Amino acid sequence: MFPAQITYHRAGSVAEAVQLLSSNEGAKLLAGGHSLLPLMKLRLAAPAVLVDIGRIEALKGVSASGGGITIGALTTHAEIASSDLVKQHAPVLAEAAALVGDPAVRNRGTIGGSVSHADPASDQPTVLTALGATFNVTGQGGDRSIAAGDFATGLLENALEENEVLTSISVPSVPSGAGSAYVKFPHPASRYAVVGAAAVVAVSGGTCSSASVVVGGVETTPARASSVEAALAGSDLGDAALDAAAAAVGGDLNGDPMGDVFASAEYRRAMAAVYVRRALGAAASRAG
Amino acid sequence: MTVPVEITINGKACAGDVEERQLLVHFIRENAGLTGTKVGCDTSQCGTCTVQLDGVSAKACTVLTVQASGSSVTTIEGISDGVDLHPLQEAFWNNHGLQCGFCTPGMIMAANELLRNNPSPTREEIRHGLEGNICRCTGYQNIVSAVEDAAKAMGGR
C-alpha cells in the first residue's frame, strides 16, 4: 500500500512549519508518522502536502516547570515511558506511554502526534484529560493554550486552526498523597484501547478528597466520568465504595458510543465499568 | 515528482531519486536491493519490516523514505559480518525458531533491541518485547526459546 502522491517539506523550525502550513492549503503536519501514514495508505486522509516537523529539536524532551512538567510535542512514547521527570510528576503518563502500541511504535510515535490525531482509542488523550493538562500551540496569530479536555472536538478532529502547530503539553504534578493509574483493554493486534480508563484519586484523612476519572475508546472523544467522580468524593475508597462508583460510569456514557466488528457499543459500555473499577482500585492503592 | 535522498544502510551510503510518497521499506528492498526486510501486513502491526533507524527499532512500512533521508539504517543483512551468524540468528537456527520464516527478520531485529535494553529477559519479558511482531505460523514458543538462548550466548546470563 502506498500513500497518494504528496509534496514533502521538511521544516527547520516551528516558524517555518507555520509558514508552510499557511502557504499550502490542506497541508498536514508529519511528526513520527505513526498515526498519519497508516491513514494515508488507506486513503482515509490524502493531504497534498506534508510538512515534516520531525527533526525540530526545540520540540523534543521533558522539562520541569512551575508545579509540573512540560513535554515537547515531539517527545516519543518510549522517551516518556522511561523519563524520570514524568515518573516523578505524572507517573500515570509514563504508565500509559509504556502501553502504547509496541516497542517499535513507541520509538517513533510522538505524544503531540498522538493527541493531534484525536483517535478516541489512543491512550494519552484519556490520561492527559484526567491530569488536567494544557496543550500549547503556535500559529500565525501567535501562541495560545487549549485545555486537554477541549482539544479533541470529534472523531479524528481537534481544536487546532489550519496553520497552528502543537508545540508542547504542560502537565501539572499529581498532588502528593494522590494515587493515579491507567488501565486498558488493548485490541489484540493494534494495541489501541478498546476501552481505557485513567483515574487520579486524592485522599485526605482517610476519605477521598477529590477524583478525576476519564474513559477513552467508548465515545468519539475522551469522556469525563463525572458520576464516578461524584460517587468517590467523601467515600472511604473501600471495595464497596469503588464498586458503586465504577458502576455509575454508565450514567456518564450517554453520548455516542462507538461499536465495530471487534467490540460492539454495548460491550464497550460494559467493559468501561470493569476497567474504571480496575483503574480506581490501582489508583486508590497508590494513594496516601 | 522525485527527490534526491541519501540513507546509510548497513554502513554504506545509498543514494537515489525517489517519489516523495515512497515508503522506507520499498527503498530498502527495491533501491538498495536488500530483500531480507519484508512487507507483511503493511499496517504497522505485524513487524516483519522492522529495521533499526538511527539506533532504535522502527517499522519501515510506516516511515517515508524522505523522512529517513540523512539517517542510518541497519537491516537484517547488517547484523552479522556475512561469515558467522549473529548469536540471535544462530539461536533461531538451533531452536527451530521459525516455520515459514517470513516473520524471522523482524523478530530478530526486534529481539536485538530487546536484548540491548534488557540483556537477561524473562520469558514473559521476551513476549512483551516482541508484541509488535506477529508469527502467523504461531511458532512463538520456539521464538521465545531462541531469544532466551541468544541472551545466554550474548553473555546476559
Short mmCIF file of C-alpha atoms in Angstrom, two decimals:
data_model
loop_
_atom_site.label_atom_id
_atom_site.label_comp_id
_atom_site.label_asym_id
_atom_site.label_seq_id
_atom_site.Cartn_x
_atom_site.Cartn_y
_atom_site.Cartn_z
CA MET A 1 0.00 0.00 0.00
CA PHE A 2 1.27 3.45 -0.91
CA PRO A 3 0.02 6.85 0.16
CA ALA A 4 -1.36 9.03 -2.66
CA GLN A 5 1.06 11.47 -4.30
CA ILE A 6 2.36 14.13 -1.95
CA THR A 7 4.69 17.08 -1.88
CA TYR A 8 7.04 16.86 1.10
CA HIS A 9 8.65 19.71 3.01
CA ARG A 10 10.98 19.35 5.97
CA ALA A 11 10.56 22.30 8.36
CA GLY A 12 13.63 23.51 10.24
CA SER A 13 11.71 25.48 12.86
CA VAL A 14 8.21 25.98 14.24
CA ALA A 15 8.01 29.36 12.46
CA GLU A 16 8.86 27.69 9.16
CA ALA A 17 6.25 24.99 9.80
CA VAL A 18 3.58 27.63 10.47
CA GLN A 19 4.61 29.45 7.29
CA LEU A 20 4.47 26.24 5.22
CA LEU A 21 1.03 25.37 6.63
CA SER A 22 -0.21 28.86 5.83
CA SER A 23 1.05 28.85 2.26
CA ASN A 24 -0.14 25.33 1.36
CA GLU A 25 -3.90 24.82 1.53
CA GLY A 26 -4.77 21.49 3.17
CA ALA A 27 -1.19 20.74 4.24
CA LYS A 28 -0.75 18.32 7.15
CA LEU A 29 1.97 18.11 9.77
CA LEU A 30 4.04 14.94 9.91
CA ALA A 31 5.88 14.02 13.14
CA GLY A 32 6.58 10.32 13.79
CA GLY A 33 4.03 9.44 11.13
CA HIS A 34 2.58 6.51 13.04
CA SER A 35 -0.96 7.89 13.04
CA LEU A 36 -0.99 9.80 9.75
CA LEU A 37 0.83 7.43 7.37
CA PRO A 38 -1.50 4.45 8.07
CA LEU A 39 -4.49 6.72 7.36
CA MET A 40 -2.89 7.93 4.14
CA LYS A 41 -2.25 4.38 2.96
CA LEU A 42 -5.93 3.60 3.48
CA ARG A 43 -6.92 6.87 1.71
CA LEU A 44 -8.74 7.95 4.85
CA ALA A 45 -6.50 11.01 4.61
CA ALA A 46 -5.00 12.38 1.40
CA PRO A 47 -3.19 15.64 2.13
CA ALA A 48 -1.44 17.01 -0.98
CA VAL A 49 1.37 18.50 1.13
CA LEU A 50 3.18 17.14 4.18
CA VAL A 51 5.20 19.40 6.46
CA ASP A 52 7.67 17.22 8.37
CA ILE A 53 8.44 18.70 11.79
CA GLY A 54 10.15 15.51 13.00
CA ARG A 55 13.64 16.99 13.24
CA ILE A 56 12.86 20.22 15.13
CA GLU A 57 14.97 19.74 18.25
CA ALA A 58 13.18 22.52 20.16
CA LEU A 59 10.04 20.35 20.23
CA LYS A 60 11.75 17.38 21.93
CA GLY A 61 12.19 16.44 25.56
CA VAL A 62 10.71 16.80 29.04
CA SER A 63 11.50 19.66 31.42
CA ALA A 64 10.35 20.68 34.89
CA SER A 65 8.22 23.81 35.01
CA GLY A 66 6.44 25.51 37.91
CA GLY A 67 4.25 22.91 39.57
CA GLY A 68 4.66 20.28 36.92
CA ILE A 69 6.39 19.31 33.70
CA THR A 70 6.38 20.47 30.10
CA ILE A 71 6.62 17.81 27.43
CA GLY A 72 7.73 18.77 23.92
CA ALA A 73 5.25 17.68 21.27
CA LEU A 74 7.86 15.52 19.52
CA THR A 75 8.77 13.54 22.63
CA THR A 76 8.28 9.86 21.82
CA HIS A 77 6.22 7.41 23.82
CA ALA A 78 9.44 5.48 24.57
CA GLU A 79 11.06 8.63 26.00
CA ILE A 80 8.01 9.40 28.14
CA ALA A 81 7.80 5.82 29.42
CA SER A 82 11.41 5.99 30.65
CA SER A 83 11.56 9.64 31.77
CA ASP A 84 12.41 10.13 35.45
CA LEU A 85 10.72 13.54 35.44
CA VAL A 86 7.49 12.05 34.09
CA LYS A 87 7.63 9.19 36.61
CA GLN A 88 8.14 11.68 39.42
CA HIS A 89 5.46 14.23 38.48
CA ALA A 90 2.88 12.27 36.50
CA PRO A 91 3.61 8.56 36.86
CA VAL A 92 0.33 7.61 35.19
CA LEU A 93 1.55 9.21 31.97
CA ALA A 94 4.67 7.01 31.94
CA GLU A 95 2.49 4.00 32.78
CA ALA A 96 0.24 4.72 29.80
CA ALA A 97 3.13 5.50 27.43
CA ALA A 98 4.57 2.04 28.09
CA LEU A 99 1.26 0.53 26.92
CA VAL A 100 1.09 2.37 23.58
CA GLY A 101 1.36 0.04 20.57
CA ASP A 102 4.58 -1.96 20.71
CA PRO A 103 8.29 -1.09 21.17
CA ALA A 104 8.88 -0.04 17.55
CA VAL A 105 5.75 2.12 17.53
CA ARG A 106 6.79 3.73 20.84
CA ASN A 107 10.20 4.57 19.33
CA ARG A 108 8.64 6.60 16.50
CA GLY A 109 5.25 7.74 17.76
CA THR A 110 5.13 11.13 19.49
CA ILE A 111 2.80 12.44 22.17
CA GLY A 112 1.94 15.52 20.09
CA GLY A 113 1.14 13.45 17.03
CA SER A 114 -0.94 11.04 19.06
CA VAL A 115 -3.12 13.69 20.67
CA SER A 116 -3.45 15.73 17.46
CA HIS A 117 -4.65 12.63 15.62
CA ALA A 118 -7.53 12.65 18.13
CA ASP A 119 -8.26 8.95 17.90
CA PRO A 120 -10.50 8.18 20.88
CA ALA A 121 -8.79 4.78 21.17
CA SER A 122 -5.41 6.44 21.88
CA ASP A 123 -4.15 6.24 25.44
CA GLN A 124 -2.57 9.63 26.11
CA PRO A 125 -5.60 11.87 25.39
CA THR A 126 -7.51 9.97 28.08
CA VAL A 127 -4.68 10.30 30.61
CA LEU A 128 -3.91 13.95 29.81
CA THR A 129 -7.58 14.86 30.24
CA ALA A 130 -7.64 13.16 33.64
CA LEU A 131 -4.46 15.02 34.64
CA GLY A 132 -5.88 18.40 33.61
CA ALA A 133 -3.08 19.05 31.13
CA THR A 134 -2.83 22.09 28.86
CA PHE A 135 -1.82 21.97 25.18
CA ASN A 136 0.35 24.86 23.98
CA VAL A 137 0.04 25.83 20.32
CA THR A 138 1.66 28.35 17.99
CA GLY A 139 0.12 29.76 14.85
CA GLN A 140 0.11 32.81 12.62
CA GLY A 141 -1.97 34.64 15.20
CA GLY A 142 0.53 33.93 17.99
CA ASP A 143 0.50 31.48 20.87
CA ARG A 144 -2.48 30.10 22.79
CA SER A 145 -3.30 27.27 25.18
CA ILE A 146 -6.10 24.72 24.98
CA ALA A 147 -7.30 22.56 27.89
CA ALA A 148 -6.76 18.84 27.24
CA GLY A 149 -10.49 18.20 27.66
CA ASP A 150 -11.31 20.73 24.92
CA PHE A 151 -8.66 19.63 22.43
CA ALA A 152 -10.42 16.71 20.73
CA THR A 153 -13.60 18.02 19.14
CA GLY A 154 -14.80 14.81 17.50
CA LEU A 155 -13.64 11.58 15.91
CA LEU A 156 -10.15 12.38 14.48
CA GLU A 157 -10.89 16.12 14.82
CA ASN A 158 -9.06 18.61 17.01
CA ALA A 159 -9.30 22.26 18.00
CA LEU A 160 -6.20 23.38 16.06
CA GLU A 161 -6.63 26.02 13.36
CA GLU A 162 -5.29 25.13 9.88
CA ASN A 163 -1.95 26.85 10.42
CA GLU A 164 -1.37 26.01 14.09
CA VAL A 165 1.30 23.69 15.48
CA LEU A 166 1.02 21.91 18.82
CA THR A 167 4.39 22.65 20.41
CA SER A 168 4.21 21.31 23.95
CA ILE A 169 1.97 19.92 26.67
CA SER A 170 2.01 21.26 30.25
CA VAL A 171 1.15 18.64 32.83
CA PRO A 172 0.52 19.63 36.47
CA SER A 173 2.10 17.34 39.06
CA VAL A 174 -0.14 14.72 40.60
CA PRO A 175 -0.55 16.10 44.18
CA SER A 176 1.47 14.32 46.85
CA GLY A 177 -0.70 11.73 48.55
CA ALA A 178 -2.81 11.19 45.44
CA GLY A 179 -2.72 7.93 43.52
CA SER A 180 -3.06 7.59 39.77
CA ALA A 181 -3.49 4.73 37.33
CA TYR A 182 -4.30 3.91 33.72
CA VAL A 183 -5.57 0.51 32.64
CA LYS A 184 -6.77 -0.60 29.26
CA PHE A 185 -8.25 -3.42 27.28
CA PRO A 186 -5.90 -3.44 24.27
CA HIS A 187 -7.06 -4.57 20.85
CA PRO A 188 -5.07 -7.78 20.37
CA ALA A 189 -3.45 -6.74 17.07
CA SER A 190 -3.20 -2.95 17.06
CA ARG A 191 -2.89 -2.49 20.87
CA TYR A 192 -5.21 0.52 20.62
CA ALA A 193 -7.53 0.82 23.62
CA VAL A 194 -10.89 -0.85 23.08
CA VAL A 195 -11.56 0.72 26.47
CA GLY A 196 -9.08 2.74 28.52
CA ALA A 197 -9.62 4.25 31.96
CA ALA A 198 -7.50 6.85 33.76
CA ALA A 199 -8.01 7.76 37.42
CA VAL A 200 -6.37 10.24 39.80
CA VAL A 201 -7.59 9.86 43.38
CA ALA A 202 -6.60 12.18 46.24
CA VAL A 203 -7.02 11.14 49.87
CA SER A 204 -7.28 13.31 52.96
CA GLY A 205 -7.93 11.98 56.45
CA GLY A 206 -8.87 8.55 55.20
CA THR A 207 -11.50 9.71 52.73
CA CYS A 208 -11.40 10.69 49.08
CA SER A 209 -10.99 14.46 48.80
CA SER A 210 -11.10 14.62 45.00
CA ALA A 211 -11.08 12.33 41.99
CA SER A 212 -10.56 12.71 38.27
CA VAL A 213 -11.74 9.82 36.10
CA VAL A 214 -11.77 9.72 32.27
CA VAL A 215 -12.74 6.91 29.88
CA GLY A 216 -11.35 6.50 26.34
CA GLY A 217 -12.31 4.25 23.46
CA VAL A 218 -16.05 4.33 24.07
CA GLU A 219 -17.18 7.72 22.78
CA THR A 220 -15.69 9.83 19.96
CA THR A 221 -13.65 11.88 22.45
CA PRO A 222 -12.35 11.10 25.95
CA ALA A 223 -15.34 11.04 28.31
CA ARG A 224 -15.13 12.53 31.80
CA ALA A 225 -16.83 10.24 34.29
CA SER A 226 -18.46 12.93 36.46
CA SER A 227 -20.87 10.48 38.10
CA VAL A 228 -17.96 8.26 39.15
CA GLU A 229 -16.06 11.27 40.50
CA ALA A 230 -19.10 12.43 42.48
CA ALA A 231 -19.63 8.94 43.93
CA LEU A 232 -15.99 8.77 45.05
CA ALA A 233 -15.86 12.17 46.77
CA GLY A 234 -16.06 11.71 50.53
CA SER A 235 -16.02 7.92 50.31
CA ASP A 236 -13.58 5.68 52.20
CA LEU A 237 -12.27 4.18 48.91
CA GLY A 238 -13.06 0.68 50.22
CA ASP A 239 -14.06 -2.10 47.85
CA ALA A 240 -17.78 -1.40 48.21
CA ALA A 241 -17.31 2.31 47.54
CA LEU A 242 -15.16 1.61 44.46
CA ASP A 243 -17.67 -0.96 43.15
CA ALA A 244 -20.52 1.52 43.48
CA ALA A 245 -18.55 4.38 41.94
CA ALA A 246 -17.40 2.32 38.94
CA ALA A 247 -20.95 1.11 38.31
CA ALA A 248 -22.02 4.74 37.97
CA VAL A 249 -19.98 5.18 34.76
CA GLY A 250 -23.00 4.11 32.70
CA GLY A 251 -24.54 7.47 33.51
CA ASP A 252 -21.54 9.27 32.01
CA LEU A 253 -21.60 7.48 28.65
CA ASN A 254 -24.84 8.71 27.14
CA GLY A 255 -23.23 10.39 24.18
CA ASP A 256 -22.42 8.48 21.08
CA PRO A 257 -20.88 5.11 21.97
CA MET A 258 -18.83 3.55 19.17
CA GLY A 259 -19.02 -0.06 18.08
CA ASP A 260 -17.15 -2.06 15.48
CA VAL A 261 -16.69 -5.64 14.33
CA PHE A 262 -14.38 -6.35 17.28
CA ALA A 263 -16.37 -4.78 20.12
CA SER A 264 -19.97 -3.56 19.98
CA ALA A 265 -21.04 -0.32 21.63
CA GLU A 266 -22.89 -2.32 24.28
CA TYR A 267 -19.78 -4.41 25.03
CA ARG A 268 -17.58 -1.32 25.30
CA ARG A 269 -20.03 0.25 27.75
CA ALA A 270 -19.98 -2.92 29.84
CA MET A 271 -16.18 -3.05 29.76
CA ALA A 272 -15.99 0.65 30.72
CA ALA A 273 -17.37 -0.20 34.17
CA VAL A 274 -14.91 -3.09 34.51
CA TYR A 275 -11.86 -1.05 33.54
CA VAL A 276 -12.89 2.00 35.56
CA ARG A 277 -13.13 -0.32 38.57
CA ARG A 278 -9.62 -1.62 37.92
CA ALA A 279 -8.23 1.90 37.47
CA LEU A 280 -9.89 3.04 40.71
CA GLY A 281 -8.53 0.04 42.60
CA ALA A 282 -4.99 0.67 41.37
CA ALA A 283 -5.14 4.44 41.96
CA ALA A 284 -6.61 4.03 45.47
CA SER A 285 -3.94 1.50 46.42
CA ARG A 286 -1.25 4.00 45.40
CA ALA A 287 -2.83 6.94 47.26
CA GLY A 288 -1.95 8.09 50.76
CA MET B 1 7.96 14.07 -8.86
CA THR B 2 11.10 12.55 -7.43
CA VAL B 3 13.51 13.98 -4.90
CA PRO B 4 17.10 13.02 -4.06
CA VAL B 5 17.67 11.09 -0.83
CA GLU B 6 20.67 9.54 0.85
CA ILE B 7 20.42 6.93 3.58
CA THR B 8 23.27 4.98 5.14
CA ILE B 9 22.22 1.34 5.11
CA ASN B 10 24.39 -1.18 6.95
CA GLY B 11 27.24 1.32 6.90
CA LYS B 12 27.05 2.01 3.17
CA ALA B 13 25.68 5.24 1.67
CA CYS B 14 22.68 4.58 -0.57
CA ALA B 15 21.53 7.48 -2.72
CA GLY B 16 18.56 7.61 -5.04
CA ASP B 17 15.83 9.72 -6.56
CA VAL B 18 12.52 8.60 -5.12
CA GLU B 19 8.87 9.54 -5.15
CA GLU B 20 8.06 11.60 -2.06
CA ARG B 21 5.39 9.06 -1.11
CA GLN B 22 7.78 6.09 -1.22
CA LEU B 23 7.99 4.08 1.99
CA LEU B 24 11.36 3.27 3.55
CA VAL B 25 10.76 -0.48 3.26
CA HIS B 26 10.48 -0.14 -0.54
CA PHE B 27 13.69 1.92 -0.71
CA ILE B 28 15.48 -0.80 1.25
CA ARG B 29 14.12 -3.61 -0.93
CA GLU B 30 13.98 -2.00 -4.37
CA ASN B 31 16.61 0.73 -4.41
CA ALA B 32 19.18 -0.85 -2.08
CA GLY B 33 18.30 -4.40 -3.18
CA LEU B 34 18.17 -5.74 0.38
CA THR B 35 15.17 -8.07 0.42
CA GLY B 36 15.65 -9.54 3.90
CA THR B 37 13.29 -6.86 5.22
CA LYS B 38 9.76 -7.99 4.35
CA VAL B 39 6.46 -6.28 3.67
CA GLY B 40 3.81 -8.13 5.65
CA CYS B 41 0.62 -6.51 6.86
CA ASP B 42 1.61 -3.02 5.64
CA THR B 43 -0.38 -1.56 8.56
CA SER B 44 2.33 -1.24 11.28
CA GLN B 45 1.06 -4.30 13.13
CA CYS B 46 3.00 -7.41 12.03
CA GLY B 47 6.56 -6.13 12.42
CA THR B 48 8.26 -8.14 9.68
CA CYS B 49 9.55 -4.84 8.19
CA THR B 50 11.38 -3.96 11.44
CA VAL B 51 14.78 -2.29 10.99
CA GLN B 52 16.99 -0.16 13.21
CA LEU B 53 16.54 3.50 12.28
CA ASP B 54 19.13 5.77 13.92
CA GLY B 55 19.75 3.09 16.53
CA VAL B 56 16.20 2.14 17.52
CA SER B 57 13.77 -0.34 16.03
CA ALA B 58 11.20 1.05 13.61
CA LYS B 59 8.63 -0.38 11.24
CA ALA B 60 9.91 0.54 7.79
CA CYS B 61 6.42 0.34 6.26
CA THR B 62 5.41 3.35 8.34
CA VAL B 63 8.28 5.72 7.54
CA LEU B 64 8.63 7.72 4.31
CA THR B 65 11.98 7.40 2.58
CA VAL B 66 12.24 11.21 2.51
CA GLN B 67 11.69 11.28 6.29
CA ALA B 68 14.66 8.94 6.73
CA SER B 69 16.98 10.82 4.37
CA GLY B 70 20.16 11.59 6.27
CA SER B 71 19.56 8.75 8.73
CA SER B 72 21.33 5.44 9.35
CA VAL B 73 19.51 2.16 8.91
CA THR B 74 20.54 -1.36 9.91
CA THR B 75 18.67 -4.25 8.31
CA ILE B 76 18.77 -7.98 8.97
CA GLU B 77 21.62 -8.21 6.43
CA GLY B 78 23.67 -5.82 8.55
CA ILE B 79 23.67 -7.58 11.91
CA SER B 80 26.28 -10.20 11.07
CA ASP B 81 29.59 -9.97 9.23
CA GLY B 82 28.40 -12.20 6.41
CA VAL B 83 30.58 -15.12 7.56
CA ASP B 84 29.46 -16.02 11.07
CA LEU B 85 25.83 -15.84 12.09
CA HIS B 86 24.79 -13.29 14.72
CA PRO B 87 24.05 -15.08 18.06
CA LEU B 88 20.33 -14.41 17.51
CA GLN B 89 20.44 -15.99 14.05
CA GLU B 90 22.37 -18.94 15.47
CA ALA B 91 19.83 -19.34 18.28
CA PHE B 92 16.83 -19.19 15.90
CA TRP B 93 18.56 -21.91 13.84
CA ASN B 94 19.30 -24.12 16.85
CA ASN B 95 15.86 -23.74 18.42
CA HIS B 96 13.85 -24.03 15.22
CA GLY B 97 12.59 -20.52 15.94
CA LEU B 98 10.92 -20.28 12.57
CA GLN B 99 8.46 -22.20 10.47
CA CYS B 100 7.78 -20.37 7.19
CA GLY B 101 10.44 -17.77 8.05
CA PHE B 102 8.56 -14.70 6.88
CA CYS B 103 8.41 -13.04 10.31
CA THR B 104 12.00 -14.00 11.19
CA PRO B 105 13.88 -10.88 10.04
CA GLY B 106 11.56 -8.65 12.05
CA MET B 107 11.62 -10.99 15.05
CA ILE B 108 15.43 -10.92 15.10
CA MET B 109 15.62 -7.13 14.68
CA ALA B 110 13.09 -6.59 17.47
CA ALA B 111 14.81 -9.15 19.70
CA ASN B 112 18.14 -7.43 19.08
CA GLU B 113 16.79 -4.18 20.55
CA LEU B 114 15.13 -6.08 23.40
CA LEU B 115 18.45 -7.71 24.38
CA ARG B 116 20.28 -4.40 24.11
CA ASN B 117 17.86 -2.83 26.60
CA ASN B 118 17.48 -5.92 28.77
CA PRO B 119 20.34 -8.45 28.40
CA SER B 120 18.66 -11.09 30.63
CA PRO B 121 14.93 -11.01 29.94
CA THR B 122 12.47 -13.48 31.41
CA ARG B 123 10.25 -15.43 29.00
CA GLU B 124 7.43 -13.02 29.91
CA GLU B 125 9.62 -10.00 29.13
CA ILE B 126 10.60 -11.56 25.81
CA ARG B 127 6.93 -11.99 24.90
CA HIS B 128 6.24 -8.39 25.91
CA GLY B 129 9.25 -7.13 23.93
CA LEU B 130 8.14 -8.96 20.80
CA GLU B 131 4.49 -7.96 20.96
CA GLY B 132 4.86 -5.81 17.86
CA ASN B 133 5.84 -8.85 15.81
CA ILE B 134 3.33 -11.41 14.64
CA CYS B 135 4.17 -15.01 13.62
CA ARG B 136 1.23 -16.26 11.59
CA CYS B 137 2.54 -19.83 11.86
CA THR B 138 2.06 -19.25 15.62
CA GLY B 139 5.56 -20.54 16.34
CA TYR B 140 6.05 -18.37 19.37
CA GLN B 141 7.29 -20.99 21.84
CA ASN B 142 10.46 -21.65 19.89
CA ILE B 143 10.94 -17.98 19.09
CA VAL B 144 10.91 -17.18 22.81
CA SER B 145 13.30 -20.08 23.46
CA ALA B 146 15.62 -18.81 20.73
CA VAL B 147 15.77 -15.32 22.21
CA GLU B 148 16.36 -16.81 25.67
CA ASP B 149 19.20 -18.89 24.25
CA ALA B 150 20.70 -15.93 22.41
CA ALA B 151 20.64 -13.88 25.63
CA LYS B 152 22.75 -16.56 27.29
CA ALA B 153 25.13 -16.75 24.33
CA MET B 154 25.50 -12.97 24.31
CA GLY B 155 26.56 -13.03 27.95
CA GLY B 156 23.35 -11.90 29.60
CA ARG B 157 23.34 -14.88 31.95
#
